[in-house]
Short mmCIF file of C-alpha atoms in Angstrom, two decimals:
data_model
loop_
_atom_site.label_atom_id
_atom_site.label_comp_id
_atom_site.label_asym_id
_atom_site.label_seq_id
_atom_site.Cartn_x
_atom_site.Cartn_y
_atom_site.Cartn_z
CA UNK A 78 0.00 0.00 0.00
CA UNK A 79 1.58 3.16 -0.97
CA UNK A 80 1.97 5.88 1.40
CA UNK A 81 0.73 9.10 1.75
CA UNK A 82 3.07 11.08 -0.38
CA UNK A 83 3.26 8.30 -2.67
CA UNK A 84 -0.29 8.50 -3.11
CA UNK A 85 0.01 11.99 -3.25
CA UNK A 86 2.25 11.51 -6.32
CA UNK A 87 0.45 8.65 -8.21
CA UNK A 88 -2.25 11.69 -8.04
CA UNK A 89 -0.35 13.70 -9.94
CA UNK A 90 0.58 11.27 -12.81
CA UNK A 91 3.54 9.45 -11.03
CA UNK A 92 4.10 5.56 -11.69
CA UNK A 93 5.84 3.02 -10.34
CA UNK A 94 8.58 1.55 -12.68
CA UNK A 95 7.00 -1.48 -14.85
CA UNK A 96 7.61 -4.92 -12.68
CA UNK A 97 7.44 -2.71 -9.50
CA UNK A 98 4.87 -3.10 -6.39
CA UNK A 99 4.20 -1.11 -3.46
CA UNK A 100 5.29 -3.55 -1.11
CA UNK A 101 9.10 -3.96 -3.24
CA UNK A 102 9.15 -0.10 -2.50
CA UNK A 103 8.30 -0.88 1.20
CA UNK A 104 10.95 -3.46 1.68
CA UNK A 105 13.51 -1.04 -0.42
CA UNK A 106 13.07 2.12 1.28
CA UNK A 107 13.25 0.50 4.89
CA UNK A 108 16.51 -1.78 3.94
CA UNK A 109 18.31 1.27 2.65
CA UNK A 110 16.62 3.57 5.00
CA UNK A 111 15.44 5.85 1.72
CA UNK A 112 13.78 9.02 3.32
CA UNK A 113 9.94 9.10 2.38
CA UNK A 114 9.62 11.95 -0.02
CA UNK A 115 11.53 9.75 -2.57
CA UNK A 116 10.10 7.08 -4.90
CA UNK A 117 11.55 4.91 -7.82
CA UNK A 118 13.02 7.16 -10.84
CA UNK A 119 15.29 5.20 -13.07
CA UNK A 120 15.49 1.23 -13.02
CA UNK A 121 18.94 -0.07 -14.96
CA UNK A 122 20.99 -3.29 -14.72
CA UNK A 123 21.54 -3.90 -10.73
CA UNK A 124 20.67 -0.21 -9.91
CA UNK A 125 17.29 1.66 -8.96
CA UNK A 126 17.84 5.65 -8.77
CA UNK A 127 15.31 7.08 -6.13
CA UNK A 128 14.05 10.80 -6.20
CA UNK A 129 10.91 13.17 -6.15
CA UNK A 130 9.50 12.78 -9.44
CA UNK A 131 9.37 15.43 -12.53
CA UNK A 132 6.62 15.36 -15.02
CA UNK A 133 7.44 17.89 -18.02
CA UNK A 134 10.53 19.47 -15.78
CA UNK A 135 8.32 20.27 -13.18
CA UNK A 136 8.69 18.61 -9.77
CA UNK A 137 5.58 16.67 -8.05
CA UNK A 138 4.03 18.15 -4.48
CA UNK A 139 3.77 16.47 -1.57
CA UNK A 140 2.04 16.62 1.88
#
């Protein structure tokens, strides 16, 4: 279940990365200790970038 400001962002036109779940973000973000306002950006070979999200340059809100 996403959380708050991950809601707040799939509001705004955010998506997870294709092959990505809301609980694989959960396990992530507390393994790594990844503050909340960031979410999945980039996927590549063995690496996952994590940031706020732009759409068209512009960076999403959050609570």
């Amino acid at each position: 279940m996403p959380t708050d400001i991950e809601r707040s962002y799939c509001d705004q036109g955010y998506r997870l990365p294709d092959g990505f779940t809301w609980k694989m973000v959960a396990v992530r973000r507390a393994r790594w200790d990844i503050p909340a306002i960031f979410v999945p950006v980039a996927v590549a070979p063995g690496c996952l970038g994590w940031g706020v999200p732009h759409i068209d340059g512009v960076p999403l809100k959050h609570p």
